[in-house]
CSV table of C-alpha atoms and ligand atoms in Angstrom, one decimal:
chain,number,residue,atom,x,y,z
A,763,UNK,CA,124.9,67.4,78.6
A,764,UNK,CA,123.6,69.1,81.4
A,765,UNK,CA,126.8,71.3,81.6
A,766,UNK,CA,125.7,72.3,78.1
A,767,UNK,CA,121.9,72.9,78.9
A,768,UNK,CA,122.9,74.6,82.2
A,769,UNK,CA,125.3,77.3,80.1
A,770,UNK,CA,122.6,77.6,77.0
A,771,UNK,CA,120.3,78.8,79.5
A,772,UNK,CA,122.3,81.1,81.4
A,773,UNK,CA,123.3,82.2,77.9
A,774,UNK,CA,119.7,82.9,77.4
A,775,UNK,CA,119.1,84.4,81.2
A,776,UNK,CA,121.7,86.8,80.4
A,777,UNK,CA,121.1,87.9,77.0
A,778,UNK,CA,116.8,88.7,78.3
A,779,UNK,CA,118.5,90.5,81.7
A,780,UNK,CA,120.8,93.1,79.0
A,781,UNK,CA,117.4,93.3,76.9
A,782,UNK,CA,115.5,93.9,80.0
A,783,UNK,CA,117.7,96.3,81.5
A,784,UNK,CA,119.1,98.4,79.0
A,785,UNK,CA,118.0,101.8,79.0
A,786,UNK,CA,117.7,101.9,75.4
A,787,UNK,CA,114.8,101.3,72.9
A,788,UNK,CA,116.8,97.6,72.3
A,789,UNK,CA,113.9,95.0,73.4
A,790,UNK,CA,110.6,96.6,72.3
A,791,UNK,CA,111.1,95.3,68.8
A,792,UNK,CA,109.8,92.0,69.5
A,793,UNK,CA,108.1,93.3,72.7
A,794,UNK,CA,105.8,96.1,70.6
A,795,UNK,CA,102.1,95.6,70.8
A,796,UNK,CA,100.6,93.4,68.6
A,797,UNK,CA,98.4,93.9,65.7
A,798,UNK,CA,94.6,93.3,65.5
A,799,UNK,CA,92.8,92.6,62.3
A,800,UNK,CA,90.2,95.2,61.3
A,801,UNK,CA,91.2,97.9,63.9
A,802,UNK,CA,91.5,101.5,62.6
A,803,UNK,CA,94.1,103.6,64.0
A,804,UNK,CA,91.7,106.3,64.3
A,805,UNK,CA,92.1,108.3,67.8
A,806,UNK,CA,95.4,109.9,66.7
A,807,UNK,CA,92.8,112.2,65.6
A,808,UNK,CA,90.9,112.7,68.8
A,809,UNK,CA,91.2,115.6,71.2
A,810,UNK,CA,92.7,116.4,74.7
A,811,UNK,CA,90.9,118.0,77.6
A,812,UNK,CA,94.0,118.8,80.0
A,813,UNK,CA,93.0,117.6,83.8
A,814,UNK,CA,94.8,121.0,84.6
A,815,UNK,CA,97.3,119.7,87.9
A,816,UNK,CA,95.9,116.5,88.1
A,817,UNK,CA,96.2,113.1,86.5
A,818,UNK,CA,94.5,109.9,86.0
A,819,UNK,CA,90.8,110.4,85.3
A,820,UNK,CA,90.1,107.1,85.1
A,821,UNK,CA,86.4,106.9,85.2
A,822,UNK,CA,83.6,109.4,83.1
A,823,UNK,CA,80.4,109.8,84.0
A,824,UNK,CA,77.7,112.6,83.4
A,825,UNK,CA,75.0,113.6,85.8
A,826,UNK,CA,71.1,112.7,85.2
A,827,UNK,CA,71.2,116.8,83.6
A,828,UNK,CA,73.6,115.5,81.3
A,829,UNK,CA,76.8,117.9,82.9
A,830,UNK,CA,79.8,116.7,83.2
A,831,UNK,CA,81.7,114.7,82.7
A,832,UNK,CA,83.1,114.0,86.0
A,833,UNK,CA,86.2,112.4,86.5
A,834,UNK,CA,88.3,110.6,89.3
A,835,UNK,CA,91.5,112.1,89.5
A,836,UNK,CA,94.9,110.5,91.6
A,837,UNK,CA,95.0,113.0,94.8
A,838,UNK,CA,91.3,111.7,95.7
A,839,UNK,CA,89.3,114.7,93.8
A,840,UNK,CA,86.3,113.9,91.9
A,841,UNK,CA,86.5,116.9,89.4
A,842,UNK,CA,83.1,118.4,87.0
A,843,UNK,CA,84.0,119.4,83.6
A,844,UNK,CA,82.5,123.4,82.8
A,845,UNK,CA,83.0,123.3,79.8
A,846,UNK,CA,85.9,125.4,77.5
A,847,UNK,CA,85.6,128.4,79.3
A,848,UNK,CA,84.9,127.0,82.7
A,849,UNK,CA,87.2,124.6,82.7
A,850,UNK,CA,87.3,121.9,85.7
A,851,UNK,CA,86.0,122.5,88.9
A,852,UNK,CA,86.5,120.6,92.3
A,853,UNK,CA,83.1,118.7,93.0
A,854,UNK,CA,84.0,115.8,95.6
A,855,UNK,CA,86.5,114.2,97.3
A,856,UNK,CA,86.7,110.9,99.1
A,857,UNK,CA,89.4,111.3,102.0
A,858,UNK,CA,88.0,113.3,105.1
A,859,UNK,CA,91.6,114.5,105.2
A,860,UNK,CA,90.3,118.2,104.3
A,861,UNK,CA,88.7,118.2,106.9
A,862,UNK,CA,91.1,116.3,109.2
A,863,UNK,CA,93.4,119.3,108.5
A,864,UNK,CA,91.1,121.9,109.5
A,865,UNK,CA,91.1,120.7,112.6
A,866,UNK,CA,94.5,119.6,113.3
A,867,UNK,CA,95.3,122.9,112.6
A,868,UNK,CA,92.6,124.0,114.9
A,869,UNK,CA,94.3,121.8,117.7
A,870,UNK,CA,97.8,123.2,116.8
A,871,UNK,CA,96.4,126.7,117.2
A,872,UNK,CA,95.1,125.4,120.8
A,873,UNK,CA,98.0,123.4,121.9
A,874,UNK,CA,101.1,125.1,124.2
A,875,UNK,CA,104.3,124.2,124.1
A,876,UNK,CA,103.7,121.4,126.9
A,877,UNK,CA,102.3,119.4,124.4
A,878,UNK,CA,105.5,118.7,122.1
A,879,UNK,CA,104.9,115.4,121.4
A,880,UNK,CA,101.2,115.7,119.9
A,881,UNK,CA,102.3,119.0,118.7
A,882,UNK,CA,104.8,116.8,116.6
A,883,UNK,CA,102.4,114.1,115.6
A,884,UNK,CA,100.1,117.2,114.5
A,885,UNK,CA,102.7,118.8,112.8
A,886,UNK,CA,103.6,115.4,110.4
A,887,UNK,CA,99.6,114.6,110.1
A,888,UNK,CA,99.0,118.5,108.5
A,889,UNK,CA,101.9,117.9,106.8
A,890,UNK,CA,101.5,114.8,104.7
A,891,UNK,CA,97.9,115.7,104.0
A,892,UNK,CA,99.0,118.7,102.2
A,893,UNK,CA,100.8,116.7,100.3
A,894,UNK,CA,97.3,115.4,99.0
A,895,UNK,CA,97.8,118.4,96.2
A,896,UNK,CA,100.1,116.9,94.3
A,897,UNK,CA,98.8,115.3,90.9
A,898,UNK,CA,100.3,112.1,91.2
A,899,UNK,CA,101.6,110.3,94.5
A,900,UNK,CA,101.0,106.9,94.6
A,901,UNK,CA,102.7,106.5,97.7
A,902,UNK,CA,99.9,109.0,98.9
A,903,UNK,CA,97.1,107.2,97.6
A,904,UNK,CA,95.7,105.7,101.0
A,905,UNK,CA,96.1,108.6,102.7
A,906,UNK,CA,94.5,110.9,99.5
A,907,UNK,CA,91.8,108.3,98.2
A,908,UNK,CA,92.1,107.0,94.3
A,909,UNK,CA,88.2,107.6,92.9
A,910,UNK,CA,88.3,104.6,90.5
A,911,UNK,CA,84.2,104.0,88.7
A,912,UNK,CA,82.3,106.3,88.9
A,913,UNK,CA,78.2,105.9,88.1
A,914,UNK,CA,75.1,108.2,89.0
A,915,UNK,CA,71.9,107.2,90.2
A,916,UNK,CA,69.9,108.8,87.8
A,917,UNK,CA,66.8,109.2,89.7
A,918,UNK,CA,68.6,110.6,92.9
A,919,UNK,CA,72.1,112.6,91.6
A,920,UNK,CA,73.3,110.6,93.9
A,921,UNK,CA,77.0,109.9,92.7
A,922,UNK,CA,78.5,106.1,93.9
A,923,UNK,CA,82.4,106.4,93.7
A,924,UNK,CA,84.2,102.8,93.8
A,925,UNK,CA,87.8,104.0,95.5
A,926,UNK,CA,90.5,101.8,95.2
A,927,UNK,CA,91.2,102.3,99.5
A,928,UNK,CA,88.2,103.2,100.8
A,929,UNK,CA,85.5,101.2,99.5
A,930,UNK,CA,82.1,101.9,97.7
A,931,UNK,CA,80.9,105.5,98.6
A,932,UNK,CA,78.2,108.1,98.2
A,933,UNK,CA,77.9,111.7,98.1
A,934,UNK,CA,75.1,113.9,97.4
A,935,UNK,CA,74.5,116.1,93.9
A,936,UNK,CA,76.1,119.1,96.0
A,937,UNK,CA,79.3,117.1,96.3
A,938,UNK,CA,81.5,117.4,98.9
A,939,UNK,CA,83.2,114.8,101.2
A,940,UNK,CA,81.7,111.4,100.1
A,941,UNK,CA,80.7,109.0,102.7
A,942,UNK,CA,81.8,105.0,102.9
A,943,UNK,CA,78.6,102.6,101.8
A,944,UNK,CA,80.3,99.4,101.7
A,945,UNK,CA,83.8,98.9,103.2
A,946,UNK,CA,84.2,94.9,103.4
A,947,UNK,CA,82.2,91.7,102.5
A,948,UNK,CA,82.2,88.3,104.3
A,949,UNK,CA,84.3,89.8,107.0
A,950,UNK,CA,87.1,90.8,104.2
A,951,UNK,CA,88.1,94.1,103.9
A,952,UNK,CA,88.2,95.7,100.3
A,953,UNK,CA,91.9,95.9,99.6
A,954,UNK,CA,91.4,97.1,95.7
A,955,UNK,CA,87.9,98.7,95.0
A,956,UNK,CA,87.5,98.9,91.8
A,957,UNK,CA,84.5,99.4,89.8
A,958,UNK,CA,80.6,99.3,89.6
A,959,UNK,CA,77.0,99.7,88.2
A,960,UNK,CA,74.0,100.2,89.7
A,961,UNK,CA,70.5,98.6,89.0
A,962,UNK,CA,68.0,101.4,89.7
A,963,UNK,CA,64.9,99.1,89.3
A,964,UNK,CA,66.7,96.2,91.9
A,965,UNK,CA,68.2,98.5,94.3
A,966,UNK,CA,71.3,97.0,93.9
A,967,UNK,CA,74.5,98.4,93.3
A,968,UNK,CA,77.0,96.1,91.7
A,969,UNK,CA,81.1,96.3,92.0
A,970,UNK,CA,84.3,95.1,92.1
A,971,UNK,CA,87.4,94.6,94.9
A,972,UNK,CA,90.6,93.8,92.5
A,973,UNK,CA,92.1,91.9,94.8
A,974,UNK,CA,92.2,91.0,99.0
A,975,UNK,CA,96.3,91.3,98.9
A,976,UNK,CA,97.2,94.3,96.7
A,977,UNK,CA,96.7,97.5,96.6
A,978,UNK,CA,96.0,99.5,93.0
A,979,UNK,CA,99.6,101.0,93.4
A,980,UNK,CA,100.5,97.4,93.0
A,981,UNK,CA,98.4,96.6,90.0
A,982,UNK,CA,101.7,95.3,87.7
A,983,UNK,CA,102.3,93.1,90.6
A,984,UNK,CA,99.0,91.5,91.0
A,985,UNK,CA,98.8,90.9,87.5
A,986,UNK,CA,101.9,89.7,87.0
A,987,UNK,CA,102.0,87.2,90.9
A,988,UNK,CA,98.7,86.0,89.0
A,989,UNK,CA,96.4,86.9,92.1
A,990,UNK,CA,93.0,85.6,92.1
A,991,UNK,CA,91.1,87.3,94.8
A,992,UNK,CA,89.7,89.3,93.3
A,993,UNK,CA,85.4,89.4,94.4
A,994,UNK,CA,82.4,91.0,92.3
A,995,UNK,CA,80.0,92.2,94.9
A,996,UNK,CA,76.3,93.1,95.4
A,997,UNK,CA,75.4,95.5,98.0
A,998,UNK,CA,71.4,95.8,97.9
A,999,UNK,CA,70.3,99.3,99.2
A,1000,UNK,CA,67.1,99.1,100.8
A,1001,UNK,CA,68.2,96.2,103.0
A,1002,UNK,CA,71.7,97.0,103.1
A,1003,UNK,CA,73.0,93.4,102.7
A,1004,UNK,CA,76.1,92.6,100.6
A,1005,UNK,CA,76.9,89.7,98.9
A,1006,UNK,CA,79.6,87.9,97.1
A,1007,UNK,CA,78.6,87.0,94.1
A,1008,UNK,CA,81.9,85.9,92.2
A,1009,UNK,CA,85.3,85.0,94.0
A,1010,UNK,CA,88.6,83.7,92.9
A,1011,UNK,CA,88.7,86.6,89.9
A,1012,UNK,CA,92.1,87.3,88.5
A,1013,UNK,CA,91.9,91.1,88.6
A,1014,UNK,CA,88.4,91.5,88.8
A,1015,UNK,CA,88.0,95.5,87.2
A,1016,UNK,CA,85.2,96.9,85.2
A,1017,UNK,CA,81.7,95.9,85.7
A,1018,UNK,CA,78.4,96.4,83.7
A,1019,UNK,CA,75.0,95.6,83.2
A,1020,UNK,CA,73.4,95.0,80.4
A,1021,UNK,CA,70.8,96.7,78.9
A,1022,UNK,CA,68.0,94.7,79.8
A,1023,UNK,CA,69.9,93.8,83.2
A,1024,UNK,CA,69.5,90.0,82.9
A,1025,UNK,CA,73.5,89.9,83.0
A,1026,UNK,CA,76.3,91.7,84.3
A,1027,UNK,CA,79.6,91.7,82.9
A,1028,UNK,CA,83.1,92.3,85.0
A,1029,UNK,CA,86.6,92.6,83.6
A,1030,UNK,CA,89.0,89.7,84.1
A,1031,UNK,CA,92.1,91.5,83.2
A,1032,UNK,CA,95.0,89.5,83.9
A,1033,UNK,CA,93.1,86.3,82.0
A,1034,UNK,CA,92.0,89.2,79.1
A,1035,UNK,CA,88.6,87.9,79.5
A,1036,UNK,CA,85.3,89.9,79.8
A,1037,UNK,CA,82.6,87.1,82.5
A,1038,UNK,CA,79.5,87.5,81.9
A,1039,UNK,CA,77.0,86.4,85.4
A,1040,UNK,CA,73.4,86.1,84.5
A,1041,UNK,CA,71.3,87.4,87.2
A,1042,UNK,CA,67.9,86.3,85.6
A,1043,UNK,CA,66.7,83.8,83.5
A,1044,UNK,CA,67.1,80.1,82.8
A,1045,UNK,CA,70.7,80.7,83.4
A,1046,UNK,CA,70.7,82.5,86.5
A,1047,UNK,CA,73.1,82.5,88.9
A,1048,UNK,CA,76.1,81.1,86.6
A,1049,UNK,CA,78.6,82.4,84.6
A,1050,UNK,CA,80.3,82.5,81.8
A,1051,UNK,CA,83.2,84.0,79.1
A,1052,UNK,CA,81.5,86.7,77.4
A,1053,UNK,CA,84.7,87.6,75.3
A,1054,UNK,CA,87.9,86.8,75.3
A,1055,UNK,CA,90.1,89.8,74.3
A,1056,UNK,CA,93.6,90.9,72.6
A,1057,UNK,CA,94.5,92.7,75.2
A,1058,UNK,CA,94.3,93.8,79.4
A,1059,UNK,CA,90.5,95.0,80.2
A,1060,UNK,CA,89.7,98.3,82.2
A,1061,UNK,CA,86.1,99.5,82.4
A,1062,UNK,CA,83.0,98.4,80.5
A,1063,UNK,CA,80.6,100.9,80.1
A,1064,UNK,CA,77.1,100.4,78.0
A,1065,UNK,CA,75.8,102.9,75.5
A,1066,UNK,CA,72.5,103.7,74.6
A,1067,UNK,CA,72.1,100.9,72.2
A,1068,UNK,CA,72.9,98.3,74.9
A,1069,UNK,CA,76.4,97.7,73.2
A,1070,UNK,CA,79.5,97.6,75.7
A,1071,UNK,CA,82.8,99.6,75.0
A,1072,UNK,CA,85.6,97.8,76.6
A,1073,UNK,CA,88.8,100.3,77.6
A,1074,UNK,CA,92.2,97.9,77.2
A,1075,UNK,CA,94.8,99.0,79.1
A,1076,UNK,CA,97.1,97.3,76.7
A,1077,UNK,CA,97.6,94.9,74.1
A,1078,UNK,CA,98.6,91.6,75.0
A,1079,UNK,CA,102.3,91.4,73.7
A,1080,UNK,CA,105.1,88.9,73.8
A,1081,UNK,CA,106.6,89.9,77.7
A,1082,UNK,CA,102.7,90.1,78.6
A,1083,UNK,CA,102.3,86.3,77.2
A,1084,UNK,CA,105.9,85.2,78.7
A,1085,UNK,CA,105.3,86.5,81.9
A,1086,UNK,CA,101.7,85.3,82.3
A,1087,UNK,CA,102.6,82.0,81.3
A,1088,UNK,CA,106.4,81.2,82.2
A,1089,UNK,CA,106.8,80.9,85.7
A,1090,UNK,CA,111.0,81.2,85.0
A,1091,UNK,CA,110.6,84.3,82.9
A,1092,UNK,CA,108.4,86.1,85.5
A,1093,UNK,CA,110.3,84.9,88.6
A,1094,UNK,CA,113.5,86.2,86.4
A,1095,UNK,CA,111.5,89.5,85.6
A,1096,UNK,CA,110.6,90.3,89.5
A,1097,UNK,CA,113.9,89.7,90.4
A,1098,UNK,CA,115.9,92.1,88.3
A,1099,UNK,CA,116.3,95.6,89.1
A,1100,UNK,CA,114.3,97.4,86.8
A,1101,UNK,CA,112.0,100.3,88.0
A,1102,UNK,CA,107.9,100.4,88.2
A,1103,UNK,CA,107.7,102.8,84.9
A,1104,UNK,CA,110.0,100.4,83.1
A,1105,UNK,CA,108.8,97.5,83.9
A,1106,UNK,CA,105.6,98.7,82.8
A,1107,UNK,CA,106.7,99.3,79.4
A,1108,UNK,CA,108.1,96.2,78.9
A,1109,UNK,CA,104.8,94.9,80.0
A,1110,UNK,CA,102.8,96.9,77.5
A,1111,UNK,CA,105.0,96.9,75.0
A,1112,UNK,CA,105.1,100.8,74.8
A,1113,UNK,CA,102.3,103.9,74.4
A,1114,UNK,CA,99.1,103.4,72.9
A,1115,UNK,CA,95.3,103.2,72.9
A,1116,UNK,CA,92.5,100.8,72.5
A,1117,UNK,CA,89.0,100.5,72.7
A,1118,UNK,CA,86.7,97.5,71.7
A,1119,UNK,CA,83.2,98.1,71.2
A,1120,UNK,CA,81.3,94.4,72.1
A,1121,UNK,CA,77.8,93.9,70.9
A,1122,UNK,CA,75.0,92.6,73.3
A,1123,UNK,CA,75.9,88.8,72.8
A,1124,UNK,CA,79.9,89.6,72.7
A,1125,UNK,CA,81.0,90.2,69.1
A,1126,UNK,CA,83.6,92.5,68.4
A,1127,UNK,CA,82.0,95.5,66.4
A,1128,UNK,CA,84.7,97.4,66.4
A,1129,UNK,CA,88.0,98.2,67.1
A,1130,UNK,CA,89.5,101.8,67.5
A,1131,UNK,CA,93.1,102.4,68.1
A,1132,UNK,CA,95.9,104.9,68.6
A,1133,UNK,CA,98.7,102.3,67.8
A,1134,UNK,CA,101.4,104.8,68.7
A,1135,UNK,CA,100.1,106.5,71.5
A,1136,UNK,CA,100.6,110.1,69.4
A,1137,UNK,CA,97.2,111.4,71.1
A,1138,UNK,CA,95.9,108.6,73.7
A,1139,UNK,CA,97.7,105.9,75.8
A,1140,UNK,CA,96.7,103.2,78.4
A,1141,UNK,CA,93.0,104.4,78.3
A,1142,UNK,CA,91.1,103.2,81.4
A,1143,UNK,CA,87.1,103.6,80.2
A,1144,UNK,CA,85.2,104.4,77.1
A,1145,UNK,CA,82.1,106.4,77.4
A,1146,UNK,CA,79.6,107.4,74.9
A,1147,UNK,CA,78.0,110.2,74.4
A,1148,UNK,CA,76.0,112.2,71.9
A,1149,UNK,CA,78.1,110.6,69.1
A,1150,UNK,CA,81.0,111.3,71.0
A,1151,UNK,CA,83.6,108.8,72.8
A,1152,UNK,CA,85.0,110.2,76.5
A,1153,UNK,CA,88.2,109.0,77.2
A,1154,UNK,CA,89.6,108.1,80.5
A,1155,UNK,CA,93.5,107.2,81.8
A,1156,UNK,CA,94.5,105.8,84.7
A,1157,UNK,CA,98.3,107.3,84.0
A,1158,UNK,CA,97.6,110.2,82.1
A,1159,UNK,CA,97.0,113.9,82.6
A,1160,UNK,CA,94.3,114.3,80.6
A,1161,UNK,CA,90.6,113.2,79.0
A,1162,UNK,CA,90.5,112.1,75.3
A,1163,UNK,CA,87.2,113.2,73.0
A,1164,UNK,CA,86.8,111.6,69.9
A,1165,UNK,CA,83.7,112.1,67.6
A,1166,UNK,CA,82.3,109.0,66.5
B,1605,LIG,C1,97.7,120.2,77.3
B,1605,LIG,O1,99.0,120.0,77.9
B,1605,LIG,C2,100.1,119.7,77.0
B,1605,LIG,C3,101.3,119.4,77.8
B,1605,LIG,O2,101.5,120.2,78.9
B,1605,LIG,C4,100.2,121.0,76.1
B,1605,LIG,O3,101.3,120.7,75.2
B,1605,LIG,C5,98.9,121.2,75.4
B,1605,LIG,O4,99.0,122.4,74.6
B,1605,LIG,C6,97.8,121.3,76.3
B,1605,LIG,N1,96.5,121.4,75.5
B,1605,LIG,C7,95.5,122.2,75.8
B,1605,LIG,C8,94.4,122.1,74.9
B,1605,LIG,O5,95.6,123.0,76.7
């Protein structure tokens, strides 16, 4: 019997590894996204704004004049959109490797040949941050900076940038290098920072660290090793005191507040689930599951009405479910040797788009989709605007605008 049950399963284990492995389209059959009820396959129809030798605008967000939009891209620019005939325009970044260069350079120019071995060292640090112009090095990233949220502070221009290595920052409405706010929290450094909003009537600023033991260049693996570290964070500015407000998150991502701030919502993506803290109010203080979602959560962003757009990375699909719930299937998936990219299309079942659109109390209103990814894939945030959606991607090269 247990002969028999032993070669059934490694029946079983081989048949997934030749599924898993081939090259071919074989597999995403019964891997392909699922359907949701009521969802209109609408942003085929939506436009692309190329980030012109970039990729990955992940987050959107205008300035208190309404410009914009800026974007986050994957060599640590934040870029301003001109407009058609101005196109994009470098406004920030958040590595001080520019400037790092300059004067490495400076040094090399000063050095003599005594000097080899700094010369050297010089050489490899000009070097690799040159390499910070590529448009997508994820090997790079803590050298370069990943921008992830972005949000203005509409009184001041101020512009806080979450970056996935280097913490919550600042710069000014001139742009230019930003400067590190908040870099740990309870004596934790931020491994993943992710997201945030800010309060203008508090002083606070509210965001997210992923995760204490991966890095965003890991984010398949954190999702997939079902970390839970991830923290939502309060950093109040006039005192300067940060707090931990929520720990033990499963890929804690996109944050927001709601309209009337009594609650902020953050991202749960490995769970699907959108938690909802109340910060005033009988409640105070304790949370709850705002929505629980068909798919993998990015960024929340609010629009005028005080409804939330939630940004799904993907759609929850059968590998998703097997590997989130099977210890045997995931330990069999990180074993094999498949690569990052094709892992991640296992994962997500393939291209495509999808936006949710929550209502203050956490309803589904609506649900927008590019089922085949003709136009938009793995959007990252949702913003709107003047009856018009801004797109963002983590992956992909460019902005989506769709007209509402
Ligand atoms: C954007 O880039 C794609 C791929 O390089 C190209 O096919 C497309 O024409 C570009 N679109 C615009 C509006 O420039």
């Amino acid at each position: 019997m247990t002969t028999m049950l032993t070669l059934l399963f490694s029946t079983v284990t081989v048949a997934i590894i030749a599924i898993l492995s081939s090259s071919s389209q074989i597999g995403f059959g019964i891997f392909a996204p699922p359907e949701i009820a009521g969802s209109r396959d609408v942003f085929p129809s939506a436009r692309v704004i190329n980030v012109t030798g970039a990729s990955g605008p992940e987050s959107v967000a205008f300035d208190p004049a309404g410009e914009g939009p800026y974007v986050g891209v994957s060599d640590g620019r934040v870029l301003k959109w001109r407009g058609e005939s101005l196109g994009w325009t470098d406004f920030a970044h958040t590595a001080a490797n520019r400037i790092q260069r300059e004067k490495s350079i400076l040094l090399l120019t000063l050095l003599n040949s005594k000097a080899i071995n700094l010369l050297l060292s010089c050489v490899v640090v000009v070097s690799q941050r040159q390499l910070c112009v590529r448009p997508f090095a994820p090997e790079l990233e803590h050298v370069c900076g990943r921008p992830l949220g972005l949000r203005f502070d509409m009184k001041t221009g101020d512009l806080y940038i979450a970056d996935a290595y280097f913490g919550l920052l600042i710069v000014g409405p001139a742009g230019g290098l930003a400067k590190p706010l908040v870099t740990e929290a309870e004596g934790q450094r931020f491994t993943f920072t992710n997201d945030l909003d800010i309060d203008e009537e508090e002083d606070v600023v509210y965001f997210t660290d992923t995760s204490t033991r991966f890095q965003r260049r890991q984010f398949l693996a954190a999702v997939l090793n079902f970390d839970k570290t991830g923290r939502l964070i309060k950093y109040d500015r006039s005192s300067k005191k940060v707090t931990v407000l929520l720990q033990g998150v499963a890929f804690a991502n996109g944050v927001s507040l709601s309209k009337d701030r009594s609650f902020v919502l953050v991202a749960e993506t490995t769970t699907c689930k959108i938690l909802r803290l109340w910060l005033s109010g009988p409640n105070a203080g304790t949370q709850d599951v705002f929505a629980q979602l068909p798919g993998f959560p990015d960024n929340i962003r609010r629009n005028s009405k005080g409804e939330f757009w939630v940004a799904i990375h993907s759609k929850k699909g059968l590998f998703a479910k097997l590997s989130l719930t099977q210890t045997w299937f995931r330990d069999l998936v990180l074993r094999l040797p498949i690569s990052g990219p094709r892992l991640h299309s296992l994962f997500t079942g393939g291209p495509h788009a999808t936006a949710l659109k929550l209502s203050e109390p956490g309803e589904v209103l609506e649900v927008l989709e590019d089922k085949e990814g003709k136009t938009l894939r793995f959007i990252s945030e949702v913003e709107e605007k003047d009856g018009k959606l801004w797109i963002g991607s983590v992956l992909m090269p460019f902005l989506g605008v769709y007209d509402l």
